[in-house]
Short mmCIF file of C-alpha atoms in Angstrom, two decimals:
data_model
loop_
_atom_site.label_atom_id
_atom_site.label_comp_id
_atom_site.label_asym_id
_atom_site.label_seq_id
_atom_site.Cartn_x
_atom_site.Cartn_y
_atom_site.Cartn_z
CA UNK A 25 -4.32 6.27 6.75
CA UNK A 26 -3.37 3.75 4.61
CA UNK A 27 -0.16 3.76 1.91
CA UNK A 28 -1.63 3.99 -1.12
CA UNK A 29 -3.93 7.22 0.38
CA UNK A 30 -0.29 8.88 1.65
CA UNK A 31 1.54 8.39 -1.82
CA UNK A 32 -1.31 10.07 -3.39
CA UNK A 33 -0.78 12.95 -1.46
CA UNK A 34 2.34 13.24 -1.90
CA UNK A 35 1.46 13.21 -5.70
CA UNK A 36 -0.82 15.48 -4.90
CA UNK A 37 1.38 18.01 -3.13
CA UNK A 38 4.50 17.47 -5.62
CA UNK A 39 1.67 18.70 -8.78
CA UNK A 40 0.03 21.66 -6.82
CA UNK A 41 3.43 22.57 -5.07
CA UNK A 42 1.82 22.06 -1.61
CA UNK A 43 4.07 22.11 1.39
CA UNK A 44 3.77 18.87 3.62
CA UNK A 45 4.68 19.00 7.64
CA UNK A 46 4.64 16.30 10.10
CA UNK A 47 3.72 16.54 13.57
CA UNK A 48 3.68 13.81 16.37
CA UNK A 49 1.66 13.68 19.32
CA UNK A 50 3.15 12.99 22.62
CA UNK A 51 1.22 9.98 24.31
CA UNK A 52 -1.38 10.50 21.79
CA UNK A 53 -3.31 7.57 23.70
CA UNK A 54 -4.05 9.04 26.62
CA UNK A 55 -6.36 11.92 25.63
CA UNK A 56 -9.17 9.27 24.85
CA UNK A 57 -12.06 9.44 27.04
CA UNK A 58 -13.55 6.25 27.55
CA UNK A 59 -17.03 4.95 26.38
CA UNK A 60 -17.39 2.47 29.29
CA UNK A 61 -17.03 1.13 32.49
CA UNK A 62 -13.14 -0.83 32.71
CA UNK A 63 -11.58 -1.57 36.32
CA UNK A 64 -8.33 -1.97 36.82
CA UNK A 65 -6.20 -3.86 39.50
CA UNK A 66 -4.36 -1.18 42.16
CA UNK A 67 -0.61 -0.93 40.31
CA UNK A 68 2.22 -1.24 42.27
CA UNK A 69 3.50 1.53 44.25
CA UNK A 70 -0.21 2.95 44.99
CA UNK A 71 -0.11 4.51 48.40
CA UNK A 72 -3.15 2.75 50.04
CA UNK A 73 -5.07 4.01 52.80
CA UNK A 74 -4.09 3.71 56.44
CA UNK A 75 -6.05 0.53 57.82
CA UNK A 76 -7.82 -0.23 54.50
CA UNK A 77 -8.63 -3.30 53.45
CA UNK A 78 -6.05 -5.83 51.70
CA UNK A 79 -4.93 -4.51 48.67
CA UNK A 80 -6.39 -7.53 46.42
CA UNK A 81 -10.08 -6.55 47.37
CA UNK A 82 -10.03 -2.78 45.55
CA UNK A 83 -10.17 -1.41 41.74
CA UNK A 84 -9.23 1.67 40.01
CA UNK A 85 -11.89 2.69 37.87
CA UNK A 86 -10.45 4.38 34.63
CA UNK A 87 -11.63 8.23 33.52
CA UNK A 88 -9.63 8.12 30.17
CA UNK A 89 -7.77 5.24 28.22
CA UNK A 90 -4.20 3.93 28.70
CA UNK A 91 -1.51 2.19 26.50
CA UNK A 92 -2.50 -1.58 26.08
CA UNK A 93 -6.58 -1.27 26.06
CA UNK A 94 -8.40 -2.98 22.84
CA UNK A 95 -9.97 0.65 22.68
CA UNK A 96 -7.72 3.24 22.90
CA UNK A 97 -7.16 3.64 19.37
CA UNK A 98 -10.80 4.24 18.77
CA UNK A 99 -11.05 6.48 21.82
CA UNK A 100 -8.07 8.88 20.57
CA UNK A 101 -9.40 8.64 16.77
CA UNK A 102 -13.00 10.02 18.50
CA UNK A 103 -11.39 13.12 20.63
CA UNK A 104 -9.08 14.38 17.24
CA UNK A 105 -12.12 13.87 15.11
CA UNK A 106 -14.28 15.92 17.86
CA UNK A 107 -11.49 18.40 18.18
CA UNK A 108 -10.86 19.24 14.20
CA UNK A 109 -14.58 19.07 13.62
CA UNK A 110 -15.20 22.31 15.78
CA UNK A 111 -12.95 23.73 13.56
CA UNK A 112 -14.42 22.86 10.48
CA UNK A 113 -12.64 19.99 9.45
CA UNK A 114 -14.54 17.75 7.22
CA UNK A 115 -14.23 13.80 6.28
CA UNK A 116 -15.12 10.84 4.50
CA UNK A 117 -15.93 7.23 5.27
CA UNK A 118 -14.12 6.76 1.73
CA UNK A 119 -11.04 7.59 3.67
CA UNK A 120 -11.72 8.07 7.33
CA UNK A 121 -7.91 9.77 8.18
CA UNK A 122 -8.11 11.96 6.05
CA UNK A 123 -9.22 15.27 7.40
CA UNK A 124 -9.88 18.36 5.41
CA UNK A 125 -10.08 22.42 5.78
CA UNK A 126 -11.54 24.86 2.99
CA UNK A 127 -10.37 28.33 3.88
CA UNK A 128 -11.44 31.45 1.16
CA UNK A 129 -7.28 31.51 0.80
CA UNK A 130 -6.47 27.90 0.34
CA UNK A 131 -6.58 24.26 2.25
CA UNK A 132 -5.17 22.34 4.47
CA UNK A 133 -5.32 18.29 4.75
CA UNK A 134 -4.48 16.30 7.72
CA UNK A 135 -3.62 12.76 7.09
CA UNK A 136 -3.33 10.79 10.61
CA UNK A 137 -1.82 7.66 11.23
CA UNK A 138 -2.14 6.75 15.06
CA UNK A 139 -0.12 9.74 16.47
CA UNK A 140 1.43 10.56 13.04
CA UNK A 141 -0.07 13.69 12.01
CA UNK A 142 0.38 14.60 8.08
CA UNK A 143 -0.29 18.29 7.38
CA UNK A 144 -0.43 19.33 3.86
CA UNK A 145 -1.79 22.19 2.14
CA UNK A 146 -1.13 26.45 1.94
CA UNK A 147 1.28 27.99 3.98
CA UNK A 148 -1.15 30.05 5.62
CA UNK A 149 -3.73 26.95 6.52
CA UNK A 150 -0.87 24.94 7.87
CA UNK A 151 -0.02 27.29 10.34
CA UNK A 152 -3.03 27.81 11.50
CA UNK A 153 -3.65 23.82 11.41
CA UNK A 154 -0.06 23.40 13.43
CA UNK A 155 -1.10 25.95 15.98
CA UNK A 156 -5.01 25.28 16.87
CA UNK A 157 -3.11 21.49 17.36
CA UNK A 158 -1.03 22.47 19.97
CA UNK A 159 -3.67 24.64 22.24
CA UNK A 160 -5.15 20.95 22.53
CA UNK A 161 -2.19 18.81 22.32
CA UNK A 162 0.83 18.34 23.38
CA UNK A 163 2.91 18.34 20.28
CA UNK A 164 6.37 17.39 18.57
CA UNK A 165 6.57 19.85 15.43
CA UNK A 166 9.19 17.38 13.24
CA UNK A 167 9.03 20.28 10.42
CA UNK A 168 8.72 19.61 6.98
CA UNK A 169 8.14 15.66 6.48
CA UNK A 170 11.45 13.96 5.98
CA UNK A 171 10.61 9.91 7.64
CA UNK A 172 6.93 8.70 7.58
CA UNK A 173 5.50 4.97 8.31
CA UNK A 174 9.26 3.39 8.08
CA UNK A 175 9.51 5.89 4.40
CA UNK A 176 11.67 8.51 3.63
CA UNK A 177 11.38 11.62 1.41
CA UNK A 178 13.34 13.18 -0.59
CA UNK A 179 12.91 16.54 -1.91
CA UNK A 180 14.37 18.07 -5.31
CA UNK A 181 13.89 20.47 -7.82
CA UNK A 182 11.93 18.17 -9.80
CA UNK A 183 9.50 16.16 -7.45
CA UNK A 184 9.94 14.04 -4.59
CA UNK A 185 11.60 10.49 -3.89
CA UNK A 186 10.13 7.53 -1.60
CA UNK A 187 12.27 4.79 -0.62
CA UNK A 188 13.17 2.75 2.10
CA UNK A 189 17.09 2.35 1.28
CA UNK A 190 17.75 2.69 5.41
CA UNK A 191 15.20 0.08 6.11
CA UNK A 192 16.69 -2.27 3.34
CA UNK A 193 20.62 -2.06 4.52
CA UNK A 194 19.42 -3.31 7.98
CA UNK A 195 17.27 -5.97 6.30
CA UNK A 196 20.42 -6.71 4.39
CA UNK A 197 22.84 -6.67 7.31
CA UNK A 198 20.13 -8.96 9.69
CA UNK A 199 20.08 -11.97 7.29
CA UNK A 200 23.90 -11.54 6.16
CA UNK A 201 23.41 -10.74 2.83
CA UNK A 202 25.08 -6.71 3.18
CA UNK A 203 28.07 -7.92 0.97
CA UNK A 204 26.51 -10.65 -1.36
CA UNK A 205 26.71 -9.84 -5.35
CA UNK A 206 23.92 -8.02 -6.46
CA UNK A 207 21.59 -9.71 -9.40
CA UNK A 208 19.53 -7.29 -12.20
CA UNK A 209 16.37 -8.81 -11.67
CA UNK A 210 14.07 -10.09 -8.33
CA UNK A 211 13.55 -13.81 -9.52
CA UNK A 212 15.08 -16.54 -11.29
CA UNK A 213 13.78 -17.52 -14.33
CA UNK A 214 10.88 -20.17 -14.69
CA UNK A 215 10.18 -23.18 -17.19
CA UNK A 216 7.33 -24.55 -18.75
CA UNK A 217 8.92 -28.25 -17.46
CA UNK A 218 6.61 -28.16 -14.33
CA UNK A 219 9.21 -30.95 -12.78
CA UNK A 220 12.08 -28.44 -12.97
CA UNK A 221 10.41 -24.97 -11.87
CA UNK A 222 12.29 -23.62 -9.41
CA UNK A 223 9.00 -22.51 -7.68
CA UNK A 224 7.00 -26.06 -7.22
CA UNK A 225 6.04 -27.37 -3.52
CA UNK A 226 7.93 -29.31 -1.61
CA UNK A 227 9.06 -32.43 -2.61
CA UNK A 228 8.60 -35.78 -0.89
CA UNK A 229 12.86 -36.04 -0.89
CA UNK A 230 12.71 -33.12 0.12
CA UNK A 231 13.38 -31.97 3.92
CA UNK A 232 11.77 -28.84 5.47
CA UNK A 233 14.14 -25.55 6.67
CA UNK A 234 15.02 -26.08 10.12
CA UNK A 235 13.62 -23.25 12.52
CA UNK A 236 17.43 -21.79 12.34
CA UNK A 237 16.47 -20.57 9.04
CA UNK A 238 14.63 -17.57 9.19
CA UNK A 239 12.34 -17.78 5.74
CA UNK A 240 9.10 -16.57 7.85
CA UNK A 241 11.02 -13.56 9.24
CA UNK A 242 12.57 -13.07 5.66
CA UNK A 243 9.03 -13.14 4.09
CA UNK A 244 7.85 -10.38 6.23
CA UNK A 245 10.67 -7.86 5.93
CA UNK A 246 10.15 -8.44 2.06
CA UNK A 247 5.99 -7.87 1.90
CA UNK A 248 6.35 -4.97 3.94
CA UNK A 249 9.10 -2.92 1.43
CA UNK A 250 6.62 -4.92 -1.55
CA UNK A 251 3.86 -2.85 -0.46
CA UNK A 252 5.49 0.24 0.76
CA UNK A 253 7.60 1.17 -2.37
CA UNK A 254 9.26 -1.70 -4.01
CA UNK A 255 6.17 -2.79 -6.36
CA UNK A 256 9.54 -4.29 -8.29
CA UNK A 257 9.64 -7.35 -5.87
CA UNK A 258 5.83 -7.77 -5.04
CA UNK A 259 5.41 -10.95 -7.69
CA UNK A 260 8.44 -12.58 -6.26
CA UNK A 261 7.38 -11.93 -2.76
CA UNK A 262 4.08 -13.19 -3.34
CA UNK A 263 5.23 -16.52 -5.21
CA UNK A 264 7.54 -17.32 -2.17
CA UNK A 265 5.00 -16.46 0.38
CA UNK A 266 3.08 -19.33 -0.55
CA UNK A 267 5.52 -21.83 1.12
CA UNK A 268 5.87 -20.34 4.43
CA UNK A 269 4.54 -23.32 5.98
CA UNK A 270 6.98 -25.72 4.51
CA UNK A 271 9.66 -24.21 2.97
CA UNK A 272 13.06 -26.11 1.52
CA UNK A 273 16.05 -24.64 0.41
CA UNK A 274 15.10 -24.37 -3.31
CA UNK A 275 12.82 -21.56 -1.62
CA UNK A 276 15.32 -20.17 0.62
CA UNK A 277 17.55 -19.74 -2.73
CA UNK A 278 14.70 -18.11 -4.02
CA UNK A 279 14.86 -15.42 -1.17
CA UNK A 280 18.59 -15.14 -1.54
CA UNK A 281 18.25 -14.04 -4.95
CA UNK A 282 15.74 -11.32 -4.09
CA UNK A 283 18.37 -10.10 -0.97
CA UNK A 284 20.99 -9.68 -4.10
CA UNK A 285 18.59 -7.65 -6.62
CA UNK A 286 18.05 -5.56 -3.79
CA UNK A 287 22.28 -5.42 -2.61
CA UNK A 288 22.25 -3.70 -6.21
CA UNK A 289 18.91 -1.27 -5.61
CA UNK A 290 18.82 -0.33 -2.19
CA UNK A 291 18.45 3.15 -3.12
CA UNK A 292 15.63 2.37 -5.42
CA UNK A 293 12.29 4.45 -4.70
CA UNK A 294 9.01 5.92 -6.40
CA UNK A 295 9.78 9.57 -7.87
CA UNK A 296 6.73 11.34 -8.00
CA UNK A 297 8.17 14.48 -11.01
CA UNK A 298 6.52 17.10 -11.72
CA UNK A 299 7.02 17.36 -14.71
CA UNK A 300 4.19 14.88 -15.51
CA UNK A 301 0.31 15.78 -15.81
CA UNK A 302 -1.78 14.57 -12.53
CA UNK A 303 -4.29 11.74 -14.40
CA UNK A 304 -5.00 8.38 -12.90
CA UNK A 305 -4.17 5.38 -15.15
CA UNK A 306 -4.16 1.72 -14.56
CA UNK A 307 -2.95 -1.23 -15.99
CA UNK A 308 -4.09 -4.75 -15.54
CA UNK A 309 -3.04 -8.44 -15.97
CA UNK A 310 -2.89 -12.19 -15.62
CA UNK A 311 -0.30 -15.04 -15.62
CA UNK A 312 -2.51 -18.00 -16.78
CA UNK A 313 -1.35 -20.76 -14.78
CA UNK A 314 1.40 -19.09 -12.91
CA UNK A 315 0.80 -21.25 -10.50
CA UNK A 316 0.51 -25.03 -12.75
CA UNK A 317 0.72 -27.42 -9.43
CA UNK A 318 -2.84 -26.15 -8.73
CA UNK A 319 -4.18 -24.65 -11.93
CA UNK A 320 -4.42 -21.38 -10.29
CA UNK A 321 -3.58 -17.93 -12.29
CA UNK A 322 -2.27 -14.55 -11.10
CA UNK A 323 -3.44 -11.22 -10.72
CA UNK A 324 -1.89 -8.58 -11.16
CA UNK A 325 -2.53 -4.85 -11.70
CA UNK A 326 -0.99 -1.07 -11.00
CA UNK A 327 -2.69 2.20 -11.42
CA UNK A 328 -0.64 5.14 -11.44
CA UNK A 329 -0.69 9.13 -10.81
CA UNK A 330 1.46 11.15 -12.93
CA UNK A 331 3.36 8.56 -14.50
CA UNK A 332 4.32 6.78 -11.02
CA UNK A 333 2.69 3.89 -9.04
CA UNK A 334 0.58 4.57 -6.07
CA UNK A 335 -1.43 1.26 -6.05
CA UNK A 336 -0.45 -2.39 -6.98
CA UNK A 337 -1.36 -5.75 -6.33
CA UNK A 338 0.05 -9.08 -7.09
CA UNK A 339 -2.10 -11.72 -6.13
CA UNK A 340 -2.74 -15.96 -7.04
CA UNK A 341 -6.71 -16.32 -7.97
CA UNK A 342 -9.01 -17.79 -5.82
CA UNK A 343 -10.33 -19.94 -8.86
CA UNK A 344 -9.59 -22.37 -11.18
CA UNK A 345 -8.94 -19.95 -14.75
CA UNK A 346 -10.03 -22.64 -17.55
CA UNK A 347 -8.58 -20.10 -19.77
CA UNK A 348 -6.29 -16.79 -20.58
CA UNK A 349 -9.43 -14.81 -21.03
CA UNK A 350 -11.15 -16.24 -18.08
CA UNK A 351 -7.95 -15.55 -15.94
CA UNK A 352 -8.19 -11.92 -17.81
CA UNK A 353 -11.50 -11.50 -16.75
CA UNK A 354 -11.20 -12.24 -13.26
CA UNK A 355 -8.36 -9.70 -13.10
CA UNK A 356 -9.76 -7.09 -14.70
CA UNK A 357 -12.28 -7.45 -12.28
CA UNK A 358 -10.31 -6.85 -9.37
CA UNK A 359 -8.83 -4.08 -10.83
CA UNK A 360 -12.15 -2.39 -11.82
CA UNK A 361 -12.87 -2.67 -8.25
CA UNK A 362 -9.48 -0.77 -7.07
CA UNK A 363 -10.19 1.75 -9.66
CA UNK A 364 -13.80 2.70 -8.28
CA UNK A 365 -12.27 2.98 -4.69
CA UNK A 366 -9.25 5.38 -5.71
CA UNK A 367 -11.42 7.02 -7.77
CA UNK A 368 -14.14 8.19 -5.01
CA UNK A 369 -10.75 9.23 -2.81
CA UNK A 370 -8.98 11.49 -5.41
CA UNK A 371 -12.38 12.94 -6.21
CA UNK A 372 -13.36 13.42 -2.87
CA UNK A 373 -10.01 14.87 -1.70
CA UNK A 374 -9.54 17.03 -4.65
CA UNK A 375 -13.27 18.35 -4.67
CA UNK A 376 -13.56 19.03 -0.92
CA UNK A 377 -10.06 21.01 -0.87
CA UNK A 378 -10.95 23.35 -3.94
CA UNK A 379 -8.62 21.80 -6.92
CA UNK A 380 -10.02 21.18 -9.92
CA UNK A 381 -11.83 17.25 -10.19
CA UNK A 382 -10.91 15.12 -13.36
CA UNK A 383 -14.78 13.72 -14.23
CA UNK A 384 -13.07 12.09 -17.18
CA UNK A 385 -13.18 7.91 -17.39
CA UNK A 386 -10.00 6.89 -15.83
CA UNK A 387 -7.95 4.56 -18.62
CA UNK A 388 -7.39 1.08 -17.57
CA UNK A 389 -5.41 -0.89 -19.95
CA UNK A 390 -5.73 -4.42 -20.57
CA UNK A 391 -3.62 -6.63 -23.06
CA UNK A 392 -6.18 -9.10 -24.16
CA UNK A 393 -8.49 -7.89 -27.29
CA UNK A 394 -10.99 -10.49 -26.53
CA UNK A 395 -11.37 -9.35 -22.81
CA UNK A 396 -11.72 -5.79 -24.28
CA UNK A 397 -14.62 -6.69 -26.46
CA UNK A 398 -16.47 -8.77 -24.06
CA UNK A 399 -15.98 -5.26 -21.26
CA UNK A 400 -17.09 -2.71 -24.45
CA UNK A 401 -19.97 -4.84 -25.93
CA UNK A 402 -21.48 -6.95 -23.34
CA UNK A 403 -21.58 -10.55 -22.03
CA UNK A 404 -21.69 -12.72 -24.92
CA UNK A 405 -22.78 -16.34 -23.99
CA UNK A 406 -20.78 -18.73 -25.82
CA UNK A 407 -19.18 -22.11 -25.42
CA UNK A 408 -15.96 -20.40 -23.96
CA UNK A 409 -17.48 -17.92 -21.67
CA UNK A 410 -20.65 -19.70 -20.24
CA UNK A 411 -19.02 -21.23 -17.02
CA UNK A 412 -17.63 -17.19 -15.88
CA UNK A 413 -19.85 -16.15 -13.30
CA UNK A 414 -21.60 -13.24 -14.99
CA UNK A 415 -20.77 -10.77 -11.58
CA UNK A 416 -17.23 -10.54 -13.29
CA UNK A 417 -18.68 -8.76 -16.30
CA UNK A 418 -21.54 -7.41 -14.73
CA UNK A 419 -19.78 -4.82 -12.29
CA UNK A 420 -16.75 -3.93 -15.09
CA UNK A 421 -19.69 -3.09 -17.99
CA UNK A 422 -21.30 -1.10 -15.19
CA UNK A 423 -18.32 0.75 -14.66
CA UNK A 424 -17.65 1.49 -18.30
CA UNK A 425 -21.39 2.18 -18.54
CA UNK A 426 -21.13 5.03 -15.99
CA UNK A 427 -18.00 6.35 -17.78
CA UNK A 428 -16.29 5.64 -14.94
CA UNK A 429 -14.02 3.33 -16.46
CA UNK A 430 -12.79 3.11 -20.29
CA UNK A 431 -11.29 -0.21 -20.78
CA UNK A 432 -8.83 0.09 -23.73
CA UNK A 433 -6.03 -2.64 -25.77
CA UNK A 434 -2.50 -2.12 -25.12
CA UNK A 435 0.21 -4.40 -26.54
CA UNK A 436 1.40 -6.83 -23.90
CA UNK A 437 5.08 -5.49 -24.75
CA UNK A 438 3.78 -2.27 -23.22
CA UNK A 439 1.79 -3.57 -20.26
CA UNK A 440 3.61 -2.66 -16.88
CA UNK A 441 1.28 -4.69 -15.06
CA UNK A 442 3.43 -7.60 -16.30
CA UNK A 443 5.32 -6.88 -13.59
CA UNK A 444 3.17 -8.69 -11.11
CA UNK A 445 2.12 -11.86 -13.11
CA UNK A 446 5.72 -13.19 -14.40
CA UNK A 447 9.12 -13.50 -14.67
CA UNK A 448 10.60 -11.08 -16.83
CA UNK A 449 13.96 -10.76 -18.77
CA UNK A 450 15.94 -8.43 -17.39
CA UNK A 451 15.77 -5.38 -20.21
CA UNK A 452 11.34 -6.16 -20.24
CA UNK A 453 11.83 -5.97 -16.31
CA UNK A 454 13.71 -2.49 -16.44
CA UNK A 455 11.47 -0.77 -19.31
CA UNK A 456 8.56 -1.84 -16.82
CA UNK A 457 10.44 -0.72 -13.75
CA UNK A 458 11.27 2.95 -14.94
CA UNK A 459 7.53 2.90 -16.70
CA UNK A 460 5.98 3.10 -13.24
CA UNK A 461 8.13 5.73 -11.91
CA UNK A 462 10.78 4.19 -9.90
CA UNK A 463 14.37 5.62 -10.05
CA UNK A 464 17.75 5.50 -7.97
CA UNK A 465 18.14 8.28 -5.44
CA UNK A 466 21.91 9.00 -7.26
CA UNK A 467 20.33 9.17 -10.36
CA UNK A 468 17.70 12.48 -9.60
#
């Protein structure tokens, strides 16, 4: 199961006031039967036979799979998918982890990840889901879920709280930065001067971090809260990201200043209210030359449920953007490609478990009116738009054709996907921030 699948479902359960339990399974690994033939050396402490051969000239050949074979994970996927099949347990390759139960009284949906066993649904289906586990397994019932893949959950009145504010003091308190002065925003401001942008490669004057600097280890602490529940930092995490191989301390400062926004909003997390209505809505972007030393652009989009984020990307293009509506394009693309994947998982989640399927076209916004036009009325060859491959109108106009997808204007002042192309001041970068659902755990 994969993040953006688990904070749909917790959407999900916070709109159709769905209890949600987690169970673990005790050396989950082990209950795979294997598919083929593996031999093993004897391990140590084996009681060999009396006058047997030496030791070195026997093998142990496996019945079921261990901790540390390539396989295992496949092997234990197989025997819970055999198990909850029997039981009537349906799923799709959409979403492979994601297994589901249709009773005449309710549902019940069992999200795994590895030995990580999400139960959501009725009260009634859960606890026949939690029981017909155990007669198979053996079982750690954790209750009701609390601390999931590194995330915690809050519970109120009102909805339900993600965040990672544990996970960020430690992150805080490894690289020293537990006391520093916290900033308002993620990232320093850039400028259009390409020689001063705090941002460009390294210099020749410039000298690499020594390996006592730990910008590598500081990169991945920061992608994995960026794509967990901080989509505040994923631009600035991505723009730094780029210089892991050479990094100087113009980059390092760069880091710092991300350790301080997050001193001030370590209890920052994605509130999924209820209070909201349950409709999927993205939002889509790009920074035209964000990145100028190599003429590249950035993507960015976010699509939210109920008002709060449960996908984003921020991402540099792969090619050259010879213009804002090329770079629009190609990002609009992308997203159009997001959308038709979380589109065939709500609907296949929500259909298969009883609750009522939104058919509708799911709104994705986009802030260029040119872009717009070219999606609504068809590739128009011109002088401007001959050189864009056609796929990146083709599959969009498809999509918009099917009523999949209805592309529509918004002002750029109201675009959230801003977020993930550029810099922002610090009152644009706090509209945007509450606009896709993020709050302080004090402040619900």
């Amino acid at each position: 199961m994969d993040a953006i699948t688990f904070r749909y479902l917790i959407g999900l359960s916070v709109f159709n006031k769905l209890d949600m339990y987690l169970m673990d399974v005790v050396t989950a690994y082990l209950y795979g039967s294997l598919d083929s033939n593996i031999y093993m050396k004897i391990p140590e402490g084996f009681k060999m036979p009396e006058n047997s051969k030496p030791r070195e000239t026997y093998a142990i050949k496996l019945q079921r799979s261990l901790y540390g074979l390539k396989q295992s994970g496949r092997m234990w996927y197989n025997r819970l998918s055999e198990y909850l099949f029997k039981e009537g347990y349906v799923n799709n390759p959409i979403c492979p982890c994601v297994f589901i139960r249709k009773t005449i009284s309710g549902f019940v949906i069992i999200a795994v990840y590895v030995d990580d066993l999400n139960i959501i649904g009725t009260n009634k289906e859960i606890k026949e889901a939690r029981d017909y586990l155990k007669k198979e397994f053996e079982m750690k019932d954790l209750g009701k879920t609390k601390f999931c893949l590194g995330l915690q959950i809050e519970y109120t009145k009102n909805g339900i709280l993600v965040h990672q504010s544990n996970y960020t003091e430690r992150v805080l308190k490894r690289f020293n930065m537990d006391k520093a002065n916290p900033l308002s925003t993620p990232m320093m401001g850039r400028t259009l001067n390409v020689e001063k942008d705090p941002f460009r490669p390294k210099e020749e004057n410039e000298t690499d971090l020594g390996s006592e600097v730990p910008y590598l280890s500081a990169i991945g602490a920061l992608m994995y809260l960026a794509n967990c529940t901080r989509p505040d930092i994923a631009f600035a995490v991505n723009l730094l990201a780029r210089f892991s191989s050479c990094p100087t301390k113009r980059h390092w400062k760069g880091i710092k200043h991300i350790f301080r926004y997050l001193r001030g909003t370590s209890d920052f997390g994605l509130f999924y209210s209820n209070n909201t209505k349950p409709v999927l809505l993205g939002y889509a972007d790009a920074g035209y030359l964000s990145d100028p030393h190599n003429a590249k652009s950035q993507t960015g989009y976010v699509f939210t449920y109920g008002d709060t984020a449960i996908s984003w990307r921020s991402q540099k293009q792969t090619l050259v953007a010879t213009s804002s509506n090329h770079a629009e394009v190609i990002a609009l693309h992308e997203a159009s490609k997001e959308c038709r994947w979380l589109r065939s998982v709500t609907q296949h989640i929500q259909g298969t478990s009883g609750l009522p399927t939104d058919k509708n076209p799911t709104i994705l916004y986009e802030d260029n009116a040119a872009c717009v036009t070219q999606m609504k009325e068809g590739y128009v060859k011109s002088d401007r738009t001959k050189h864009i491959p056609p796929k990146f109108f083709s599959f969009t106009q498809e999509l918009e054709r099917n009523k999949e997808v209805d592309i529509q204007y918004i002002r750029s002042s109201e675009n959230v996907a801003d977020l993930f192309t550029k810099a922002l001041s610090t009152s644009v970068f706090k509209k945007h921030v509450r606009s896709i659902g993020m709050r302080h755990l004090r402040d619900i």
